Structures are given as C-alpha cells and as structure tokens.
PDB file of C-alpha atoms in Angstrom:
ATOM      1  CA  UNK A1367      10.382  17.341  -1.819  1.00 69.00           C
ATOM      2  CA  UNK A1368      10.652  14.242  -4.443  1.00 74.00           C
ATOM      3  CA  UNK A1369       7.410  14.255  -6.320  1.00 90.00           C
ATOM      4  CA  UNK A1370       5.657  11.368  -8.603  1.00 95.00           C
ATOM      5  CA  UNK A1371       2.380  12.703 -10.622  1.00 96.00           C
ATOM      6  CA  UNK A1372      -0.235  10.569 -12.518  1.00 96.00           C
ATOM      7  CA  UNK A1373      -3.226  11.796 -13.952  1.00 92.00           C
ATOM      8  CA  UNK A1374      -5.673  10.085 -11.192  1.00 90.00           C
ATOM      9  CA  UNK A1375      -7.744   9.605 -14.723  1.00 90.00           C
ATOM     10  CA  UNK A1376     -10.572   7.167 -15.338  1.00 95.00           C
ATOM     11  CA  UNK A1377      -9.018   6.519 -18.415  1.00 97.00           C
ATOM     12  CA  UNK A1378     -11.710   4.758 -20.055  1.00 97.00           C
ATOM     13  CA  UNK A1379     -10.663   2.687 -23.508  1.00 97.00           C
ATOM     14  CA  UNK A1380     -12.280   0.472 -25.483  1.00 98.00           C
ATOM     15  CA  UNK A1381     -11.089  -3.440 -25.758  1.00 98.00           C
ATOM     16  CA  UNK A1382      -8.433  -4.185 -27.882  1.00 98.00           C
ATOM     17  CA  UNK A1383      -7.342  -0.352 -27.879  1.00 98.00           C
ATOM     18  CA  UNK A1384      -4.089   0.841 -26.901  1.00 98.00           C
ATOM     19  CA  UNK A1385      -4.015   2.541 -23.332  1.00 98.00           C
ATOM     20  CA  UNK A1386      -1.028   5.105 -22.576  1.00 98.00           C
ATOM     21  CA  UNK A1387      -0.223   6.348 -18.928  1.00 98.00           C
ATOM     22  CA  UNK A1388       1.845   8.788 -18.229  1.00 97.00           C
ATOM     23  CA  UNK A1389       4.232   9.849 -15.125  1.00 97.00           C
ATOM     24  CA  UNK A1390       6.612  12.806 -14.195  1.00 96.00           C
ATOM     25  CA  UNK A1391       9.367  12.994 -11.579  1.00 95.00           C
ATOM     26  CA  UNK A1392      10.694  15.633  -9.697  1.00 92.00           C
ATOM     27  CA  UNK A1393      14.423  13.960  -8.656  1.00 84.00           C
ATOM     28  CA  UNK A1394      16.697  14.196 -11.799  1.00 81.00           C
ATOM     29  CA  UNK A1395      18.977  12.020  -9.725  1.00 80.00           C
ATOM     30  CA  UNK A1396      16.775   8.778  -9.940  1.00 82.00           C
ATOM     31  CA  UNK A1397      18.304   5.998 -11.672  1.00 83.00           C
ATOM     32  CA  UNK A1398      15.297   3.269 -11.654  1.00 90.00           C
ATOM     33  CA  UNK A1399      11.545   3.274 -12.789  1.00 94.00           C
ATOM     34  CA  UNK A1400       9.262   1.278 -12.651  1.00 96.00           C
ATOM     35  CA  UNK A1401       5.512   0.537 -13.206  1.00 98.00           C
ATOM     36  CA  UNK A1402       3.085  -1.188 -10.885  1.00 98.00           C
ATOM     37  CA  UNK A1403      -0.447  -2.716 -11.228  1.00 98.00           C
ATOM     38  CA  UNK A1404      -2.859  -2.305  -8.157  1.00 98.00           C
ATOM     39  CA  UNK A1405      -6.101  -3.996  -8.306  1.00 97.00           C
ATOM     40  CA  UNK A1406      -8.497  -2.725  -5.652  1.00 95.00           C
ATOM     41  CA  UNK A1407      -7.887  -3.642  -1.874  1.00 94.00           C
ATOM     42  CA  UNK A1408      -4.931  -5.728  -3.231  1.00 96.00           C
ATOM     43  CA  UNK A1409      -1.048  -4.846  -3.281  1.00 97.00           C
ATOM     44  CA  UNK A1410       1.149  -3.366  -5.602  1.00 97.00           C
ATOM     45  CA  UNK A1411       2.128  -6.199  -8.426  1.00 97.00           C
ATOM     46  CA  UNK A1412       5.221  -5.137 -10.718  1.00 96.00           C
ATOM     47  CA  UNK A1413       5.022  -5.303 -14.007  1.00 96.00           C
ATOM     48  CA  UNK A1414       8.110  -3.534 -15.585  1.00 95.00           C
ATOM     49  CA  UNK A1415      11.006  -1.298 -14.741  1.00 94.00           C
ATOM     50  CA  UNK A1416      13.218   0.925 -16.969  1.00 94.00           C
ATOM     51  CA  UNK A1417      16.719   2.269 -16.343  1.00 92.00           C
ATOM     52  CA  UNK A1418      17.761   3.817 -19.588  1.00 92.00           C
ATOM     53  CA  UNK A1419      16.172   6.165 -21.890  1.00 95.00           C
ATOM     54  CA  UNK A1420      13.854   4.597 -25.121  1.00 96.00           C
ATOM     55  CA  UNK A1421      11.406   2.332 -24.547  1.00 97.00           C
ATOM     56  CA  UNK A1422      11.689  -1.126 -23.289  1.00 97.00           C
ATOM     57  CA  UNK A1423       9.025  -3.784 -24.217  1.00 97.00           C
ATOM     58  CA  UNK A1424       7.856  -6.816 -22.523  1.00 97.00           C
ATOM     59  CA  UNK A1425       4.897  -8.804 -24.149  1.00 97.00           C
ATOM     60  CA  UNK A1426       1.882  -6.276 -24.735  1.00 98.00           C
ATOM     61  CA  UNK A1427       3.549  -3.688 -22.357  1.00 98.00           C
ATOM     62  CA  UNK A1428       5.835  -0.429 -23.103  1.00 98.00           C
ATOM     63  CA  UNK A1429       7.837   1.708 -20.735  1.00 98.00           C
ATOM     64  CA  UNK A1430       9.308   4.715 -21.953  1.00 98.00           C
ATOM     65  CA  UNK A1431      11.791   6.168 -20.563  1.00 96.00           C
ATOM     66  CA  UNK A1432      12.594  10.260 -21.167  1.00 96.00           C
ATOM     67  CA  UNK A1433      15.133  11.404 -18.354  1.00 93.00           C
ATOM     68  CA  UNK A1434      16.045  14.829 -20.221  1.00 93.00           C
ATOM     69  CA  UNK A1435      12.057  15.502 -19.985  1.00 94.00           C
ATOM     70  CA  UNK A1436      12.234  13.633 -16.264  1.00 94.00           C
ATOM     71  CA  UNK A1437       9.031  11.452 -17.784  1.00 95.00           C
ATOM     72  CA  UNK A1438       7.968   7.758 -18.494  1.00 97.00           C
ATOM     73  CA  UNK A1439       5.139   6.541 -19.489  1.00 98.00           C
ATOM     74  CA  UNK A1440       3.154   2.858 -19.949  1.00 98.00           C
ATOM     75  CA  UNK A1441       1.552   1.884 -23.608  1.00 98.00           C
ATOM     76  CA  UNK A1442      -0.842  -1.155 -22.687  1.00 98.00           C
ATOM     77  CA  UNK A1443      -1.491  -2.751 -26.368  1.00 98.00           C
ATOM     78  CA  UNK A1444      -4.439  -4.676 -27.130  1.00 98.00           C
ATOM     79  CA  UNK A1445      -6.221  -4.063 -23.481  1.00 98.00           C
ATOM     80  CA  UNK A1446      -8.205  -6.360 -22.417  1.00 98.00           C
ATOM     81  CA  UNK A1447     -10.968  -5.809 -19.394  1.00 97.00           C
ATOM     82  CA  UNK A1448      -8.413  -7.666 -16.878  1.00 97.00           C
ATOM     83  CA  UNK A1449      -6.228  -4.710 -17.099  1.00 98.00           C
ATOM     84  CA  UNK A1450      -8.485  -3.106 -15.670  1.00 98.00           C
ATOM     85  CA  UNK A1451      -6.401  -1.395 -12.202  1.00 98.00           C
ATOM     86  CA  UNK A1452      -4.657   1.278 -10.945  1.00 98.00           C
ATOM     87  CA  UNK A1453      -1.419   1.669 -12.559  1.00 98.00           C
ATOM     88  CA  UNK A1454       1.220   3.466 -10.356  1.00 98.00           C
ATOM     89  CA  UNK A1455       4.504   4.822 -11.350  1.00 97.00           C
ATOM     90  CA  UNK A1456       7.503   4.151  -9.005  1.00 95.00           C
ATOM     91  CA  UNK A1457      10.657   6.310  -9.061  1.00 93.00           C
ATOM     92  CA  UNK A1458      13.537   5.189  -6.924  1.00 88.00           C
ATOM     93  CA  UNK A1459      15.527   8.008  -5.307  1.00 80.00           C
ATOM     94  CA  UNK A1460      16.937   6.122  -2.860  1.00 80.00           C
ATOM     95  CA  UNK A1461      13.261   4.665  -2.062  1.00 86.00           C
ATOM     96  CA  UNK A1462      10.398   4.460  -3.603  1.00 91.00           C
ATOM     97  CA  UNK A1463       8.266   7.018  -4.500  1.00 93.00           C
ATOM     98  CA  UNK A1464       5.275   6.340  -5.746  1.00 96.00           C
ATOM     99  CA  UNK A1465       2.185   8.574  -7.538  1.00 96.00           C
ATOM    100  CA  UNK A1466      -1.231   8.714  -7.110  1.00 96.00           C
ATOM    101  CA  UNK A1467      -2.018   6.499  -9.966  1.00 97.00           C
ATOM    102  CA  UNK A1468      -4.124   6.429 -12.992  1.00 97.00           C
ATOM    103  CA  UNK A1469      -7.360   4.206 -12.550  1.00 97.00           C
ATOM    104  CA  UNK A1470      -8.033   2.695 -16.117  1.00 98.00           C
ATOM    105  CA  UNK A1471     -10.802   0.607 -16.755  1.00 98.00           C
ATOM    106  CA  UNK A1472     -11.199  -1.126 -20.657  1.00 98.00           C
ATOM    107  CA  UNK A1473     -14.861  -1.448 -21.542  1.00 97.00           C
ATOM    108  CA  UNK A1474     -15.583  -4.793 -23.514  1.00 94.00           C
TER     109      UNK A1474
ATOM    110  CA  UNK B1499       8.191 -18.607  -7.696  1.00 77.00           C
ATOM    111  CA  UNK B1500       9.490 -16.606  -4.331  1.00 81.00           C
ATOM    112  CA  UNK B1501       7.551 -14.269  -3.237  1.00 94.00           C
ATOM    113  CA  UNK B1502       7.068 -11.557   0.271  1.00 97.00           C
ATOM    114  CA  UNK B1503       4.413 -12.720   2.842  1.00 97.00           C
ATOM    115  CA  UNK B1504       2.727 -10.951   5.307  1.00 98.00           C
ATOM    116  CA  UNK B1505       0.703 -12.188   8.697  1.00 97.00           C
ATOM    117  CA  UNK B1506      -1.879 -11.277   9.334  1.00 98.00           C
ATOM    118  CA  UNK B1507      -3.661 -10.499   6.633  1.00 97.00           C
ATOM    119  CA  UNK B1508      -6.192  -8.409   8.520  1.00 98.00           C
ATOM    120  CA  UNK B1509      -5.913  -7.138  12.027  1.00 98.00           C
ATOM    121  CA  UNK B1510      -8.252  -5.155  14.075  1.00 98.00           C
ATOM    122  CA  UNK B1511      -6.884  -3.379  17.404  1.00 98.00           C
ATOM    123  CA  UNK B1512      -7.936  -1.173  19.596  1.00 98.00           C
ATOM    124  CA  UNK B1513      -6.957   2.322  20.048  1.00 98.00           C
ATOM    125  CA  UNK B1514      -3.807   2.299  22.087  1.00 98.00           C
ATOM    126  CA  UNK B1515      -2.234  -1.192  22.088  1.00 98.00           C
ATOM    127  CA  UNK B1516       0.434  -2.514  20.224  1.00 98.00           C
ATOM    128  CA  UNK B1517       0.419  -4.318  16.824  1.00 98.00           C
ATOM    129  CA  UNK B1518       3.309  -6.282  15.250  1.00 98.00           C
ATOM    130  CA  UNK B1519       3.296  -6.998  11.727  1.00 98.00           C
ATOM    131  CA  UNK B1520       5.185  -9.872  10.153  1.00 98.00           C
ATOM    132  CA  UNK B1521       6.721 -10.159   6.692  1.00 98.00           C
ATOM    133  CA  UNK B1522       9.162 -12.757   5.532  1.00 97.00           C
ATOM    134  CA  UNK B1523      10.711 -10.984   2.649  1.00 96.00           C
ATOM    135  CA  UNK B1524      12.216 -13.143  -0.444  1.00 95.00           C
ATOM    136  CA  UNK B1525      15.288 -15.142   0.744  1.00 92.00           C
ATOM    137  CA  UNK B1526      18.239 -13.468  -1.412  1.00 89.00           C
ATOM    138  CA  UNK B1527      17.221  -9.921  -0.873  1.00 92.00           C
ATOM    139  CA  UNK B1528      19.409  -7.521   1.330  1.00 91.00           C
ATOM    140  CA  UNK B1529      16.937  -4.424   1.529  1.00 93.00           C
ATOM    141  CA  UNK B1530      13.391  -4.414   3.114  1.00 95.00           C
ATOM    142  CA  UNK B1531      10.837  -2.158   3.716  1.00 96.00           C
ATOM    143  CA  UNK B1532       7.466  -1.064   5.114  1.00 98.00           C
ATOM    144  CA  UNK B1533       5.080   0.947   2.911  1.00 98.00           C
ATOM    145  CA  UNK B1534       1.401   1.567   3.821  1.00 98.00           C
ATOM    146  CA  UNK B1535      -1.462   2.982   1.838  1.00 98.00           C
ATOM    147  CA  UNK B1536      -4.230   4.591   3.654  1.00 97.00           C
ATOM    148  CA  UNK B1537      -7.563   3.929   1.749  1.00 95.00           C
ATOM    149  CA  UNK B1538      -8.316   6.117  -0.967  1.00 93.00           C
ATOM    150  CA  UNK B1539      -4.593   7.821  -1.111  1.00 95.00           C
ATOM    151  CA  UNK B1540      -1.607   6.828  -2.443  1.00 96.00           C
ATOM    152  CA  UNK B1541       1.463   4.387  -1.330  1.00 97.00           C
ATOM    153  CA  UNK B1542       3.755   5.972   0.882  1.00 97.00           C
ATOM    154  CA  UNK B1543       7.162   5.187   2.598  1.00 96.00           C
ATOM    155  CA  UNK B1544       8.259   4.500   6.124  1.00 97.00           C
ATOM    156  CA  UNK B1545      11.616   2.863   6.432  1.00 97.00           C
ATOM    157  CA  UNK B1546      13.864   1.335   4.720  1.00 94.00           C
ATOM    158  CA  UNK B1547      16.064  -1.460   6.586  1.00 95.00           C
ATOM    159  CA  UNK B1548      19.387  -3.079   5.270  1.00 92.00           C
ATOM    160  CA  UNK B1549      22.036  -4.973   7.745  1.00 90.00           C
ATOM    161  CA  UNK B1550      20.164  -4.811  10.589  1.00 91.00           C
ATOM    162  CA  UNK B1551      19.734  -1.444  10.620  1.00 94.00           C
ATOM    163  CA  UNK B1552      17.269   1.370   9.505  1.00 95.00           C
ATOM    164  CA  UNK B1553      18.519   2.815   6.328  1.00 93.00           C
ATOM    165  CA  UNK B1554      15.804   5.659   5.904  1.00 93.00           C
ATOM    166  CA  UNK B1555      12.612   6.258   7.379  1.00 95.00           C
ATOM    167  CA  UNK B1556       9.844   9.049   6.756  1.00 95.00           C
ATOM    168  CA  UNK B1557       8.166  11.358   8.818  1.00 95.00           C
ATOM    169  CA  UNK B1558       5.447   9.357   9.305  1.00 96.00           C
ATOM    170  CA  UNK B1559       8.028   6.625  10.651  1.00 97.00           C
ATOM    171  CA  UNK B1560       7.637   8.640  14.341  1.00 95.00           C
ATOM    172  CA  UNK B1561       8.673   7.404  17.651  1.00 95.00           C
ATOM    173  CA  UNK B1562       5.272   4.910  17.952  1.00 96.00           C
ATOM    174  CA  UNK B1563       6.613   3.143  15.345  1.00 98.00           C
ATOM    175  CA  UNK B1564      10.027   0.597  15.168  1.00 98.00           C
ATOM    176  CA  UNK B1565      10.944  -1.976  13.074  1.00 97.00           C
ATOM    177  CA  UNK B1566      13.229  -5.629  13.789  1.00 95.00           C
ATOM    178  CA  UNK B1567      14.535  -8.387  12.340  1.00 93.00           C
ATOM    179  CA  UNK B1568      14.394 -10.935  15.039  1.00 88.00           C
ATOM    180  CA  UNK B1569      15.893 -14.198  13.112  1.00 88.00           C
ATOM    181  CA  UNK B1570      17.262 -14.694  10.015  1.00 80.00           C
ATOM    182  CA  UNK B1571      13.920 -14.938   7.800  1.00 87.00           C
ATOM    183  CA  UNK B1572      11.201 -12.343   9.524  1.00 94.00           C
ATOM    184  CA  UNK B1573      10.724  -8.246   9.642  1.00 97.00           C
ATOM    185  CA  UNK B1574       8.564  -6.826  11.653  1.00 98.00           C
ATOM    186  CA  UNK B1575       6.831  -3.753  11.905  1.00 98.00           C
ATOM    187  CA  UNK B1576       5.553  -2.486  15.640  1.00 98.00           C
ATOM    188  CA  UNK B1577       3.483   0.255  16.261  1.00 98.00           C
ATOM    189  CA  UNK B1578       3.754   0.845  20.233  1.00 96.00           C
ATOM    190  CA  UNK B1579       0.396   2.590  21.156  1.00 95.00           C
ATOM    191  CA  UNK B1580      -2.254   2.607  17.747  1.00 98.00           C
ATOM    192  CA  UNK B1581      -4.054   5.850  17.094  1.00 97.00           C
ATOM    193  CA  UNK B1582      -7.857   5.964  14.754  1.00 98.00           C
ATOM    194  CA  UNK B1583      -4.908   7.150  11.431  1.00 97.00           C
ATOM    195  CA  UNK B1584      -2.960   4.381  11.580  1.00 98.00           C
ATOM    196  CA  UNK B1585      -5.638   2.819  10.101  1.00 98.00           C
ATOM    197  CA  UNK B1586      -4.436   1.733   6.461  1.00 98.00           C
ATOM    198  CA  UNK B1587      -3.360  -1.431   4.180  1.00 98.00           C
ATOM    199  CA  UNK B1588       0.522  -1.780   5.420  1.00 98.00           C
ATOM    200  CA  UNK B1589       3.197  -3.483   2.797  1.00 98.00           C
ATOM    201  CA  UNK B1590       6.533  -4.936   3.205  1.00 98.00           C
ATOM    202  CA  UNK B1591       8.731  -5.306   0.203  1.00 96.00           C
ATOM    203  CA  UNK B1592      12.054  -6.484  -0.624  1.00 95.00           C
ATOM    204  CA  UNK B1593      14.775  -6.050  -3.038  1.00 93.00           C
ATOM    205  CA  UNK B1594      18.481  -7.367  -3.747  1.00 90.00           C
ATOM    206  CA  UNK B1595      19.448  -3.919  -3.790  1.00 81.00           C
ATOM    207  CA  UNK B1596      18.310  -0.092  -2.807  1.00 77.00           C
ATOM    208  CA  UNK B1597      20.431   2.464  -5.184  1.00 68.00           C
ATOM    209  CA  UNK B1598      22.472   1.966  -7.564  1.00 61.00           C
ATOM    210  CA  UNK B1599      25.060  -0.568  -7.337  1.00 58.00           C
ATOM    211  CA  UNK B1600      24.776  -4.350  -9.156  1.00 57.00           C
ATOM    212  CA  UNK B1601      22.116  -6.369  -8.708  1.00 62.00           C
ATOM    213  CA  UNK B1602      18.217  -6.111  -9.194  1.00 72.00           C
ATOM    214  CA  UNK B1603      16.766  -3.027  -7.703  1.00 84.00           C
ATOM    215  CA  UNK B1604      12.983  -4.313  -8.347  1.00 91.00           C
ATOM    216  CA  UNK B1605      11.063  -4.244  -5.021  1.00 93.00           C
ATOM    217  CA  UNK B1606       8.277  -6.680  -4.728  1.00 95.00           C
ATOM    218  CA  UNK B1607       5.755  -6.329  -2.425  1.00 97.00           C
ATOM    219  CA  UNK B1608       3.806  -8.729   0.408  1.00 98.00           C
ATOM    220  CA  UNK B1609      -0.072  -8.570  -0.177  1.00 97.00           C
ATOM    221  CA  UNK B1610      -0.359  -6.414   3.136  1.00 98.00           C
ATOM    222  CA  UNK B1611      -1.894  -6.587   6.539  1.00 98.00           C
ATOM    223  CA  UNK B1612      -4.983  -4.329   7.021  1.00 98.00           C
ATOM    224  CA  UNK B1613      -4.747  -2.756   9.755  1.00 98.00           C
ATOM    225  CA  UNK B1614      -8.308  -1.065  11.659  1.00 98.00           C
ATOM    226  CA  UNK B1615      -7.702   0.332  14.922  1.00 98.00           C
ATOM    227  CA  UNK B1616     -11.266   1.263  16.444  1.00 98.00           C
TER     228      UNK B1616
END
C-alpha cells in the first residue's frame, strides 16, 4: 500500500514568519512531487512540483526534495494570512497519491 | 490561462439514480482523471483514463461507477445507481503526461461537482 503522511497540524505561525510542512512517502519508485493548496470547500490548486533532490524555489515558496530519506517538505517565507489552507503533498506513483494535509493558519 | 471545468458545480440526487459528471479537461493534455474527496478526509483516486481507455482505477472505482469520453473535448464520470457514501466533492484533473516519460506531469484540477445523494 503507497502511503502519503502530513502532520494534519494546525500549524499556527505568526505573519511574516516562515511556515515549514513536511511529507513522507512510502513508494521509493516515485519520480514526481508536488505540493497543493486547498482552501476550504474549494479544489486542489498547485503550487509547485519537484523531481530531483535539493530544493527548488519559486517566489516565497520552497520544495525540498530528499529521496534517500523518501521526504519533501514546503518552507512558506514571509506568510501572510491568505496562506492560510490546507497544504497537501502529492506523490505520483503512477497516480496521485495524496496525504491528509497540514491545515496552517498565519495569525496577523 | 487554460484551465479543467466541471458541470455541475453542485448536484443533489436521490438515492439510486444515476448522475453524470462533466469535465472538459485542458486541451493539450493526454491523461485524465477523477478524484473525489469525501468531507472531512482526504483526496483519493478512482481512475485514471488515457486513449480512450481506463488506465488505472481504485477500489472504490466498483462496478456502479464508469467513466467516457464521448467527443473530443468532454469526460465524464457516471455513477449507475447512487448510494448515501457517494456523497463527496468529486474532481477531474488533467495532465500532458502520467509517469515518467517527456512532457509535464503536473495534474491540475477542475473546481469539482458536489455531489449529495439523499
């Protein structure tokens, strides 16, 4: 069985503080990751995807790729109280697989 | 910007008869797909579809359910006699490509039908 898992959190931080979610994965034989925002009642939005190990950064987001540890994780920089979602990791094995997700919510 | 759509965007049914959901998935991608989320838990797969065929489908993909592409443009997903837990928030999603290979394997997802069987 091909497993995702998220701390289901609150993470709570503080405006302007850094956030940092992390993800594990069972299938050492998944290629693609990615990370997803969910607001509530609405769908899945992407926001980045990583294929090779190290981080990759796109504006005030991080992935971070570890596939020896079979573990990536999301730095939010500078959150702001729009960030404020569910963020769910996505592992492709094929399909997607998808965790629980971490609710975080950024106090002003 | 292209984008998935889905119709309807809610749809209540009774228990027992048929629902077809639409999605027209982004124009240039070969791979499609129907997720749902029931409230509260997390998104899960049901099938995967790629050249007119079903490429994978879960175990919640059962009998009741069966999936088309009736023209060039729509996908639809049919579930043949509802039961109370199929109530949930059901996604299509696209992407150029499934595993591996060249091309983008980002899916992006429809903003869902809600589906409420009572």
């Amino acid at each position: 069985q091909k497993e995702v898992e998220q701390n289901s959190g609150p993470l709570s931080v503080p405006e302007g503080a850094i956030a940092s979610l992390n993800c594990t994965y069972s299938d050492r034989v998944s290629q693609s990751f990615f990370w997803y925002r969910q607001y509530s009642g609405k769908s899945p939005e992407l926001i980045m995807s990583i294929y090779s190990n190290g981080d990759k950064e796109d504006g005030r987001f991080t992935a971070q790729l570890n596939k020896a540890s079979q573990y990536v994780s999301l730095l939010i920089r500078d959150s702001q109280p729009s960030d404020s979602a569910t963020y769910l990791c996505a592992v492709n094995a094929g399909k997607l697989i998808f965790g629980q997700g971490t609710t975080l919510q950024v106090k002003p | 910007e292209p984008e998935v759509t889905q119709t309807p965007s809610h749809q209540v049914t009774q228990m027992g008869q048929e629902v077809i959901l639409r999605c027209v998935p982004i124009s240039n991608h070969l791979y499609f797909y129907w997720y749902r989320q029931i409230l509260g838990q997390k998104v899960e797969f049901l099938v995967s579809f790629y050249n007119n065929e079903i490429s994978e489908k879960s175990e919640i993909f059962d009998d009741q359910f069966s999936v088309e592409r009736p023209d060039g443009s729509n996908f639809t997903l049919k579930i043949r006699s509802t039961k109370l837990e199929d109530s949930a928030m059901y996604f299509c999603a696209s992407s150029e490509v499934n595993w591996g290979g060249y091309g983008n394997t980002e899916a992006f997802f429809g903003q869902g039908t809600r589906l409420t069987v009572v």
